[in-house]
mmCIF file of C-alpha atoms in Angstrom:
data_model
loop_
_atom_site.group_PDB
_atom_site.id
_atom_site.type_symbol
_atom_site.label_atom_id
_atom_site.label_comp_id
_atom_site.label_asym_id
_atom_site.label_seq_id
_atom_site.Cartn_x
_atom_site.Cartn_y
_atom_site.Cartn_z
ATOM 1 C CA MET A 1 106.214 -140.079 78.824
ATOM 2 C CA ASP A 2 103.827 -142.975 78.344
ATOM 3 C CA ARG A 3 103.825 -142.547 74.613
ATOM 4 C CA PHE A 4 107.587 -142.499 74.693
ATOM 5 C CA ILE A 5 107.648 -145.794 76.572
ATOM 6 C CA ALA A 6 104.959 -147.241 74.312
ATOM 7 C CA ASP A 7 107.044 -146.450 71.258
ATOM 8 C CA LEU A 8 110.049 -147.931 72.928
ATOM 9 C CA VAL A 9 108.210 -151.139 73.671
ATOM 10 C CA LYS A 10 106.999 -151.305 70.123
ATOM 11 C CA ASN A 11 110.558 -151.026 68.896
ATOM 12 C CA TYR A 12 111.680 -153.658 71.348
ATOM 13 C CA GLU A 13 108.948 -156.047 70.268
ATOM 14 C CA SER A 14 109.758 -155.571 66.641
ATOM 15 C CA GLY A 15 113.406 -156.245 67.333
ATOM 16 C CA ALA A 16 114.495 -152.736 66.423
ATOM 17 C CA ILE A 17 116.216 -152.444 69.791
ATOM 18 C CA ASP A 18 117.494 -155.133 72.120
ATOM 19 C CA ARG A 19 116.862 -155.618 75.813
ATOM 20 C CA ARG A 20 119.981 -153.807 76.850
ATOM 21 C CA GLU A 21 119.181 -150.749 74.745
ATOM 22 C CA PHE A 22 115.621 -150.781 75.960
ATOM 23 C CA CYS A 23 116.616 -150.763 79.614
ATOM 24 C CA LYS A 24 119.277 -148.159 79.097
ATOM 25 C CA THR A 25 116.899 -145.869 77.233
ATOM 26 C CA VAL A 26 114.122 -146.109 79.791
ATOM 27 C CA ALA A 27 116.575 -145.399 82.596
ATOM 28 C CA LEU A 28 117.909 -142.421 80.735
ATOM 29 C CA ALA A 29 114.445 -141.091 79.973
ATOM 30 C CA ALA A 30 113.528 -141.432 83.626
ATOM 31 C CA THR A 31 116.594 -139.453 84.621
ATOM 32 C CA VAL A 32 115.775 -136.679 82.204
ATOM 33 C CA TYR A 33 112.172 -136.640 83.363
ATOM 34 C CA ALA A 34 113.167 -136.589 87.011
ATOM 35 C CA ALA A 35 115.481 -133.708 86.335
ATOM 36 C CA GLY A 36 112.434 -131.651 85.547
ATOM 37 C CA ASP A 37 112.977 -131.500 81.834
ATOM 38 C CA ALA A 38 109.549 -132.932 81.187
ATOM 39 C CA ALA A 39 109.006 -131.261 77.858
ATOM 40 C CA LYS A 40 112.116 -132.767 76.436
ATOM 41 C CA ALA A 41 111.287 -136.213 77.765
ATOM 42 C CA GLN A 42 108.044 -136.324 75.816
ATOM 43 C CA ALA A 43 107.420 -138.682 72.952
ATOM 44 C CA PRO A 44 110.095 -138.638 70.359
ATOM 45 C CA ARG A 45 109.108 -136.094 67.801
ATOM 46 C CA GLY A 46 112.431 -135.548 66.163
ATOM 47 C CA PHE A 47 114.852 -132.680 66.246
ATOM 48 C CA LYS A 48 114.473 -129.050 65.366
ATOM 49 C CA MET A 49 116.637 -128.529 62.324
ATOM 50 C CA ILE A 50 118.769 -125.403 62.266
ATOM 51 C CA GLY A 51 120.730 -126.077 59.122
ATOM 52 C CA ILE A 52 123.681 -127.771 57.531
ATOM 53 C CA ASN A 53 126.559 -128.047 59.962
ATOM 54 C CA HIS A 54 129.091 -129.475 57.564
ATOM 55 C CA ILE A 55 129.599 -131.398 54.380
ATOM 56 C CA SER A 56 132.257 -134.060 54.544
ATOM 57 C CA TYR A 57 133.951 -134.178 51.172
ATOM 58 C CA THR A 58 136.505 -136.894 50.460
ATOM 59 C CA CYS A 59 138.737 -136.660 47.424
ATOM 60 C CA PRO A 60 142.176 -137.686 46.174
ATOM 61 C CA ASP A 61 143.799 -134.323 47.024
ATOM 62 C CA TYR A 62 142.139 -132.156 49.651
ATOM 63 C CA ALA A 63 144.466 -129.208 49.019
ATOM 64 C CA LYS A 64 143.352 -128.935 45.438
ATOM 65 C CA VAL A 65 139.696 -128.809 46.325
ATOM 66 C CA ARG A 66 140.385 -126.514 49.302
ATOM 67 C CA ASP A 67 141.986 -123.964 47.025
ATOM 68 C CA TRP A 68 139.217 -124.233 44.474
ATOM 69 C CA TYR A 69 136.375 -123.804 46.967
ATOM 70 C CA VAL A 70 138.167 -120.812 48.464
ATOM 71 C CA SER A 71 139.076 -119.103 45.226
ATOM 72 C CA VAL A 72 135.916 -119.867 43.263
ATOM 73 C CA LEU A 73 133.127 -120.144 45.829
ATOM 74 C CA GLY A 74 134.516 -117.638 48.299
ATOM 75 C CA MET A 75 134.720 -120.008 51.259
ATOM 76 C CA GLU A 76 137.242 -119.226 53.982
ATOM 77 C CA LYS A 77 139.863 -121.494 55.454
ATOM 78 C CA ALA A 78 139.184 -121.962 59.163
ATOM 79 C CA PRO A 79 142.301 -120.933 61.049
ATOM 80 C CA GLY A 80 144.149 -123.825 62.640
ATOM 81 C CA ARG A 81 141.949 -126.428 60.959
ATOM 82 C CA ASP A 82 144.257 -127.577 58.194
ATOM 83 C CA ASP A 83 146.423 -130.484 59.268
ATOM 84 C CA GLY A 84 147.860 -131.448 55.912
ATOM 85 C CA GLN A 85 145.205 -134.118 55.392
ATOM 86 C CA ARG A 86 142.030 -132.081 55.672
ATOM 87 C CA ALA A 87 140.786 -128.530 56.015
ATOM 88 C CA ASN A 88 137.609 -126.820 57.167
ATOM 89 C CA LEU A 89 136.191 -124.276 54.732
ATOM 90 C CA MET A 90 133.660 -121.884 56.241
ATOM 91 C CA PHE A 91 130.756 -120.062 54.667
ATOM 92 C CA GLY A 92 127.498 -118.408 55.680
ATOM 93 C CA PRO A 93 126.839 -117.107 59.179
ATOM 94 C CA GLU A 94 129.675 -117.001 61.697
ATOM 95 C CA PRO A 95 130.995 -120.249 63.164
ATOM 96 C CA GLY A 96 128.870 -121.150 66.173
ATOM 97 C CA LYS A 97 126.017 -118.955 64.950
ATOM 98 C CA GLY A 98 124.679 -121.201 62.264
ATOM 99 C CA GLY A 99 127.583 -121.103 59.848
ATOM 100 C CA SER A 100 128.376 -124.126 57.728
ATOM 101 C CA PHE A 101 131.606 -125.609 56.480
ATOM 102 C CA VAL A 102 132.952 -128.069 53.997
ATOM 103 C CA VAL A 103 135.471 -130.530 55.362
ATOM 104 C CA ALA A 104 137.770 -131.228 52.438
ATOM 105 C CA ARG A 105 139.701 -134.366 53.235
ATOM 106 C CA ASN A 106 141.938 -137.015 51.786
ATOM 107 C CA PRO A 107 140.595 -140.571 51.790
ATOM 108 C CA PRO A 108 140.635 -142.264 55.205
ATOM 109 C CA ALA A 109 142.707 -145.382 55.816
ATOM 110 C CA ASN A 110 139.591 -147.399 56.644
ATOM 111 C CA PRO A 111 136.588 -146.083 54.745
ATOM 112 C CA ARG A 112 133.073 -147.044 55.779
ATOM 113 C CA PRO A 113 131.233 -149.547 53.617
ATOM 114 C CA ALA A 114 129.443 -147.823 50.764
ATOM 115 C CA ALA A 115 125.844 -146.841 51.448
ATOM 116 C CA ARG A 116 122.977 -147.623 49.090
ATOM 117 C CA ALA A 117 122.414 -143.915 48.680
ATOM 118 C CA PHE A 118 124.587 -140.942 47.861
ATOM 119 C CA VAL A 119 124.561 -137.186 47.618
ATOM 120 C CA ASP A 120 124.755 -136.546 43.898
ATOM 121 C CA HIS A 121 125.248 -132.803 44.094
ATOM 122 C CA ILE A 122 125.180 -129.827 46.393
ATOM 123 C CA CYS A 123 123.586 -126.545 45.430
ATOM 124 C CA TYR A 124 124.755 -123.295 47.039
ATOM 125 C CA THR A 125 122.879 -120.019 47.116
ATOM 126 C CA ILE A 126 124.635 -116.922 45.866
ATOM 127 C CA PRO A 127 122.985 -113.711 47.076
ATOM 128 C CA ASN A 128 122.898 -110.532 44.986
ATOM 129 C CA TRP A 129 122.847 -112.775 41.969
ATOM 130 C CA ASP A 130 124.263 -111.343 38.791
ATOM 131 C CA ASP A 131 124.179 -113.779 35.896
ATOM 132 C CA ALA A 132 127.075 -112.189 34.022
ATOM 133 C CA ARG A 133 129.270 -112.056 37.110
ATOM 134 C CA VAL A 134 128.640 -115.702 38.032
ATOM 135 C CA GLU A 135 129.167 -116.843 34.487
ATOM 136 C CA ALA A 136 132.402 -114.870 34.165
ATOM 137 C CA ALA A 137 133.702 -116.281 37.419
ATOM 138 C CA LEU A 138 132.982 -119.829 36.310
ATOM 139 C CA LYS A 139 134.499 -119.298 32.893
ATOM 140 C CA ALA A 140 137.622 -118.044 34.598
ATOM 141 C CA THR A 141 138.035 -121.361 36.396
ATOM 142 C CA GLY A 142 138.374 -123.267 33.154
ATOM 143 C CA ARG A 143 136.078 -125.967 34.545
ATOM 144 C CA PRO A 144 133.123 -127.231 32.487
ATOM 145 C CA PHE A 145 129.778 -125.741 33.389
ATOM 146 C CA THR A 146 126.270 -125.331 32.092
ATOM 147 C CA SER A 147 124.313 -122.157 32.401
ATOM 148 C CA ARG A 148 120.733 -121.047 32.707
ATOM 149 C CA PRO A 149 119.561 -117.737 34.092
ATOM 150 C CA GLY A 150 119.864 -117.859 37.864
ATOM 151 C CA ASN A 151 121.256 -121.350 37.777
ATOM 152 C CA LYS A 152 124.701 -122.738 36.933
ATOM 153 C CA ASN A 153 126.137 -126.229 37.208
ATOM 154 C CA VAL A 154 129.884 -126.636 37.362
ATOM 155 C CA LEU A 155 132.201 -129.573 37.957
ATOM 156 C CA ASP A 156 134.795 -129.000 40.654
ATOM 157 C CA PRO A 157 138.412 -130.194 40.264
ATOM 158 C CA PHE A 158 137.350 -133.781 41.001
ATOM 159 C CA ASN A 159 134.307 -133.601 38.746
ATOM 160 C CA TYR A 160 131.937 -133.394 41.679
ATOM 161 C CA PRO A 161 128.833 -131.495 40.530
ATOM 162 C CA VAL A 162 128.328 -128.131 42.197
ATOM 163 C CA GLN A 163 125.233 -126.094 41.499
ATOM 164 C CA LEU A 164 124.987 -122.361 42.105
ATOM 165 C CA ALA A 165 121.597 -120.727 42.123
ATOM 166 C CA ASN A 166 119.542 -117.765 43.166
ATOM 167 C CA ILE A 167 116.346 -117.830 45.203
ATOM 168 C CA GLU A 168 114.055 -117.532 42.200
ATOM 169 C CA GLU A 169 115.448 -120.619 40.525
ATOM 170 C CA GLU A 170 115.982 -122.801 43.565
ATOM 171 C CA ASN A 171 113.765 -122.676 46.606
ATOM 172 C CA PRO A 172 111.679 -125.347 48.286
ATOM 173 C CA TRP A 173 108.358 -124.033 47.054
ATOM 174 C CA LYS A 174 109.256 -123.330 43.468
ATOM 175 C CA MET B 1 143.806 -111.562 42.040
ATOM 176 C CA GLU B 2 147.581 -111.929 41.975
ATOM 177 C CA GLY B 3 147.295 -115.458 43.249
ATOM 178 C CA PHE B 4 144.777 -116.306 40.564
ATOM 179 C CA ILE B 5 146.975 -114.879 37.835
ATOM 180 C CA ALA B 6 150.005 -116.763 39.140
ATOM 181 C CA THR B 7 148.029 -119.996 39.186
ATOM 182 C CA LYS B 8 146.791 -119.545 35.644
ATOM 183 C CA LEU B 9 150.256 -118.671 34.490
ATOM 184 C CA ASP B 10 151.677 -121.687 36.175
ATOM 185 C CA GLU B 11 149.089 -123.866 34.449
ATOM 186 C CA PHE B 12 150.003 -122.313 31.132
ATOM 187 C CA ASP B 13 153.731 -122.826 31.726
ATOM 188 C CA ARG B 14 153.143 -126.455 32.480
ATOM 189 C CA GLY B 15 151.093 -126.853 29.354
ATOM 190 C CA LYS B 16 147.881 -127.516 31.237
ATOM 191 C CA ILE B 17 145.998 -124.707 29.521
ATOM 192 C CA SER B 18 146.414 -123.157 26.125
ATOM 193 C CA ARG B 19 147.426 -119.605 25.458
ATOM 194 C CA ARG B 20 143.897 -118.886 24.333
ATOM 195 C CA ARG B 21 142.497 -120.256 27.603
ATOM 196 C CA LEU B 22 145.013 -118.221 29.607
ATOM 197 C CA ILE B 23 144.021 -115.027 27.901
ATOM 198 C CA GLU B 24 140.351 -115.792 28.190
ATOM 199 C CA ALA B 25 140.634 -116.584 31.883
ATOM 200 C CA LEU B 26 142.622 -113.490 32.730
ATOM 201 C CA THR B 27 140.432 -111.235 30.647
ATOM 202 C CA LEU B 28 137.302 -112.521 32.218
ATOM 203 C CA ALA B 29 138.763 -112.317 35.700
ATOM 204 C CA ALA B 30 139.856 -108.757 35.101
ATOM 205 C CA THR B 31 136.460 -107.863 33.706
ATOM 206 C CA THR B 32 134.815 -109.311 36.735
ATOM 207 C CA VAL B 33 137.093 -107.525 39.163
ATOM 208 C CA TYR B 34 136.767 -104.203 37.468
ATOM 209 C CA ALA B 35 133.038 -104.326 36.998
ATOM 210 C CA THR B 36 131.013 -101.173 36.761
ATOM 211 C CA ASP B 37 129.948 -101.374 40.365
ATOM 212 C CA ALA B 38 132.863 -99.762 42.154
ATOM 213 C CA ALA B 39 132.083 -101.295 45.497
ATOM 214 C CA LYS B 40 131.942 -104.777 44.067
ATOM 215 C CA ALA B 41 135.146 -104.188 42.172
ATOM 216 C CA GLN B 42 136.902 -103.082 45.295
ATOM 217 C CA ALA B 43 135.656 -106.053 47.251
ATOM 218 C CA ALA B 44 136.592 -108.500 44.543
ATOM 219 C CA GLY B 45 140.027 -106.970 44.146
ATOM 220 C CA SER B 46 140.894 -107.213 47.801
ATOM 221 C CA ALA B 47 139.105 -110.395 48.790
ATOM 222 C CA GLY B 48 139.915 -112.458 45.718
ATOM 223 C CA PRO B 49 136.901 -114.563 44.861
ATOM 224 C CA ALA B 50 134.303 -113.108 42.573
ATOM 225 C CA LEU B 51 131.612 -115.249 44.147
ATOM 226 C CA LYS B 52 130.674 -115.892 47.746
ATOM 227 C CA VAL B 53 128.272 -118.653 48.613
ATOM 228 C CA ALA B 54 125.909 -117.719 51.416
ATOM 229 C CA LEU B 55 124.341 -121.020 52.368
ATOM 230 C CA VAL B 56 123.641 -124.521 51.170
ATOM 231 C CA ASN B 57 120.619 -124.185 48.945
ATOM 232 C CA HIS B 58 119.859 -127.889 48.776
ATOM 233 C CA ILE B 59 121.272 -131.343 49.039
ATOM 234 C CA SER B 60 120.342 -133.711 46.263
ATOM 235 C CA TYR B 61 120.145 -137.172 47.731
ATOM 236 C CA SER B 62 119.682 -140.234 45.517
ATOM 237 C CA CYS B 63 118.449 -143.449 47.035
ATOM 238 C CA PRO B 64 116.548 -146.649 46.222
ATOM 239 C CA ASN B 65 113.276 -145.436 47.772
ATOM 240 C CA PHE B 66 112.844 -141.684 47.945
ATOM 241 C CA ARG B 67 109.529 -141.863 49.803
ATOM 242 C CA GLN B 68 111.119 -143.946 52.539
ATOM 243 C CA ALA B 69 114.037 -141.531 52.753
ATOM 244 C CA GLY B 70 111.664 -138.584 52.851
ATOM 245 C CA ASP B 71 109.688 -140.146 55.665
ATOM 246 C CA TRP B 72 112.830 -140.892 57.652
ATOM 247 C CA TYR B 73 114.233 -137.367 57.362
ATOM 248 C CA SER B 74 110.797 -135.951 58.111
ATOM 249 C CA LYS B 75 110.516 -138.028 61.264
ATOM 250 C CA VAL B 76 114.017 -137.480 62.586
ATOM 251 C CA PHE B 77 114.264 -133.770 61.778
ATOM 252 C CA ASN B 78 110.633 -132.715 61.902
ATOM 253 C CA LEU B 79 110.643 -131.664 58.280
ATOM 254 C CA ASP B 80 107.579 -131.118 56.124
ATOM 255 C CA GLN B 81 107.384 -132.681 52.698
ATOM 256 C CA VAL B 82 106.482 -130.465 49.778
ATOM 257 C CA GLY B 83 106.526 -130.734 46.014
ATOM 258 C CA LEU B 84 106.003 -134.456 45.763
ATOM 259 C CA LYS B 85 106.733 -135.678 42.230
ATOM 260 C CA ASP B 86 107.030 -139.081 40.594
ATOM 261 C CA THR B 87 110.682 -139.437 41.488
ATOM 262 C CA GLU B 88 111.401 -136.920 44.244
ATOM 263 C CA VAL B 89 110.187 -135.060 47.275
ATOM 264 C CA THR B 90 111.436 -131.828 48.840
ATOM 265 C CA LEU B 91 112.017 -131.309 52.561
ATOM 266 C CA PRO B 92 112.566 -127.667 53.555
ATOM 267 C CA PHE B 93 114.290 -126.809 56.840
ATOM 268 C CA GLY B 94 111.346 -124.718 58.031
ATOM 269 C CA LYS B 95 108.074 -123.199 56.965
ATOM 270 C CA MET B 96 107.320 -121.004 53.995
ATOM 271 C CA GLY B 97 108.273 -117.405 54.728
ATOM 272 C CA GLU B 98 110.840 -118.244 57.392
ATOM 273 C CA GLN B 99 114.414 -117.056 57.140
ATOM 274 C CA PRO B 100 117.400 -119.391 57.484
ATOM 275 C CA TYR B 101 118.981 -119.238 60.931
ATOM 276 C CA ASN B 102 121.002 -116.033 61.379
ATOM 277 C CA VAL B 103 120.626 -115.059 57.752
ATOM 278 C CA THR B 104 119.114 -111.649 57.105
ATOM 279 C CA ALA B 105 119.504 -111.438 53.324
ATOM 280 C CA LYS B 106 116.086 -111.791 51.770
ATOM 281 C CA ASP B 107 117.395 -113.576 48.705
ATOM 282 C CA VAL B 108 118.725 -116.588 50.599
ATOM 283 C CA PRO B 109 116.079 -119.324 50.907
ATOM 284 C CA LEU B 110 115.767 -122.006 53.533
ATOM 285 C CA THR B 111 117.975 -124.983 52.872
ATOM 286 C CA PHE B 112 116.226 -128.152 51.754
ATOM 287 C CA ILE B 113 116.867 -131.782 50.995
ATOM 288 C CA ILE B 114 115.592 -133.289 47.775
ATOM 289 C CA ALA B 115 115.210 -137.038 48.194
ATOM 290 C CA ARG B 116 115.343 -138.549 44.728
ATOM 291 C CA ALA B 117 114.908 -141.940 43.132
ATOM 292 C CA ILE B 118 118.270 -143.352 42.209
ATOM 293 C CA ASP B 119 116.812 -144.857 39.029
ATOM 294 C CA ARG B 120 115.179 -141.662 37.790
ATOM 295 C CA PRO B 121 115.689 -140.732 34.136
ATOM 296 C CA VAL B 122 119.029 -139.054 33.519
ATOM 297 C CA ASN B 123 118.787 -135.314 33.105
ATOM 298 C CA PRO B 124 119.869 -134.561 29.504
ATOM 299 C CA ARG B 125 122.129 -131.812 30.844
ATOM 300 C CA ASN B 126 124.134 -134.424 32.731
ATOM 301 C CA VAL B 127 124.666 -136.858 29.880
ATOM 302 C CA GLY B 128 128.353 -137.464 29.280
ATOM 303 C CA ARG B 129 129.448 -136.003 32.571
ATOM 304 C CA PRO B 130 132.682 -137.546 33.847
ATOM 305 C CA LYS B 131 132.391 -139.715 36.942
ATOM 306 C CA PRO B 132 133.254 -137.787 40.101
ATOM 307 C CA GLU B 133 136.464 -138.732 41.888
ATOM 308 C CA ALA B 134 135.115 -137.228 45.095
ATOM 309 C CA VAL B 135 132.306 -138.253 47.383
ATOM 310 C CA ILE B 136 130.230 -136.581 50.073
ATOM 311 C CA ASP B 137 130.686 -139.290 52.665
ATOM 312 C CA HIS B 138 128.433 -137.730 55.265
ATOM 313 C CA ILE B 139 126.412 -134.653 56.047
ATOM 314 C CA GLY B 140 126.400 -133.014 59.469
ATOM 315 C CA TYR B 141 123.202 -131.257 60.535
ATOM 316 C CA THR B 142 122.903 -128.642 63.257
ATOM 317 C CA VAL B 143 119.904 -129.152 65.527
ATOM 318 C CA ALA B 144 118.514 -127.033 68.340
ATOM 319 C CA ASP B 145 119.148 -127.843 72.005
ATOM 320 C CA PHE B 146 121.468 -130.709 71.264
ATOM 321 C CA ASN B 147 122.281 -132.931 74.188
ATOM 322 C CA ARG B 148 124.121 -136.086 73.265
ATOM 323 C CA GLU B 149 122.578 -138.449 75.778
ATOM 324 C CA ARG B 150 119.074 -137.189 75.277
ATOM 325 C CA ALA B 151 119.510 -137.295 71.517
ATOM 326 C CA LYS B 152 120.803 -140.817 71.695
ATOM 327 C CA ALA B 153 117.779 -141.903 73.683
ATOM 328 C CA GLU B 154 115.418 -140.231 71.246
ATOM 329 C CA LEU B 155 117.074 -141.742 68.226
ATOM 330 C CA THR B 156 117.045 -145.172 69.777
ATOM 331 C CA ALA B 157 113.382 -144.826 70.619
ATOM 332 C CA MET B 158 112.692 -143.838 67.039
ATOM 333 C CA GLY B 159 114.390 -147.003 65.854
ATOM 334 C CA VAL B 160 117.276 -145.202 64.150
ATOM 335 C CA LYS B 161 120.068 -147.604 63.247
ATOM 336 C CA ASN B 162 123.702 -147.566 64.185
ATOM 337 C CA VAL B 163 123.648 -144.539 66.468
ATOM 338 C CA ARG B 164 127.204 -143.891 67.600
ATOM 339 C CA GLU B 165 129.049 -141.240 69.499
ATOM 340 C CA ALA B 166 131.425 -138.822 67.835
ATOM 341 C CA GLY B 167 133.009 -136.972 70.708
ATOM 342 C CA MET B 168 131.041 -135.263 73.428
ATOM 343 C CA GLN B 169 128.998 -133.032 71.183
ATOM 344 C CA SER B 170 127.719 -135.052 68.300
ATOM 345 C CA LEU B 171 126.289 -138.344 67.134
ATOM 346 C CA HIS B 172 126.453 -140.287 63.936
ATOM 347 C CA MET B 173 123.730 -142.601 62.668
ATOM 348 C CA ASP B 174 122.713 -144.458 59.543
ATOM 349 C CA ASP B 175 119.704 -143.418 57.530
ATOM 350 C CA PRO B 176 117.528 -146.183 55.999
ATOM 351 C CA PHE B 177 120.048 -146.737 53.210
ATOM 352 C CA GLY B 178 123.164 -146.800 55.345
ATOM 353 C CA TYR B 179 124.096 -143.222 54.545
ATOM 354 C CA ASP B 180 126.084 -141.605 57.337
ATOM 355 C CA VAL B 181 124.228 -138.754 59.035
ATOM 356 C CA GLN B 182 125.716 -136.672 61.831
ATOM 357 C CA ILE B 183 123.919 -134.331 64.214
ATOM 358 C CA SER B 184 125.295 -131.790 66.633
ATOM 359 C CA GLY B 185 124.527 -128.441 68.165
ATOM 360 C CA LEU B 186 125.939 -125.044 67.314
ATOM 361 C CA GLU B 187 129.030 -125.848 69.398
ATOM 362 C CA VAL B 188 130.361 -127.987 66.588
ATOM 363 C CA ASN B 189 131.553 -125.543 63.991
ATOM 364 C CA ALA B 190 134.332 -124.866 61.505
ATOM 365 C CA LEU B 191 136.713 -123.757 64.236
ATOM 366 C CA ARG B 192 136.252 -126.784 66.424
ATOM 367 C CA GLY B 193 134.683 -129.675 64.596
ATOM 368 C CA GLY B 194 134.088 -131.722 61.516
#
């Protein structure tokens, strides 16, 4: 707890947080601590990452990209989650058990200011990789793609780069 | 398969693809569906797509200072940094040998972020690529034991900027370069979130 407070003070002194935030945070930490959740009230050491929850994908026509991600990448439309402006496209483990989804959406009325960084592509893993099968499937889409064994790069309907790979070609320790 | 054929035909009728392209597409699709592996052929025929992505392999993130980004994501999400190069660093969502959460297939690696220098040399494979008309405007991450108020306090204490609520079960924040990052627990999923 003391390290937590010390870090908080440091942030307050450096101007990273204001007085109000400081007070609010200490009060909250005290509540959590008092509730007996001491372990969780320890110094901030970050979160335990489980995985990607969702990818928010904004494009001129969400329906077009929805259909492409379903038909080409095998994602599934989440029932009841298509409101005519956006749709959730599921893949991986079951929803609520670590599954991920792409939110394909039309542009919002009031977009956030552009960041100084961007996600330039997403790579997806395809299990049971079969080079010929992947290549044939991509050729069938008519979209441009490049091909190396175990690794393909294709442009989706809005020219967003999508990479498909197997574990040999793309893993963190390669 | 029928849907795919109808789509291709429609594109051909509207002059969007040539006859040659139509034939090529349908031939390849048919070849894929009726592959030698009977089980695969059956699955492809009934389910439609020839491919099925299992998990995000990695997110390629370009930014003005990849070391700073790497340090931020390491701090906030407890991620190790591996494979440091001149213009990038890799942050796996776990340790070597671990399986992704609820994934049993042995050929699906842990997801990772690659933080990259925005001014790195252009990959020759990408020269001449058209500019995307789409953007990934934020990424949502699933974290263990998510509690909004506790998470908010932790993020604030870590000096994370622009932490804001997004309903009862998630938070948004800015990373060091103003990129929108969302966190939530397993409760936020395709059937009830995003």
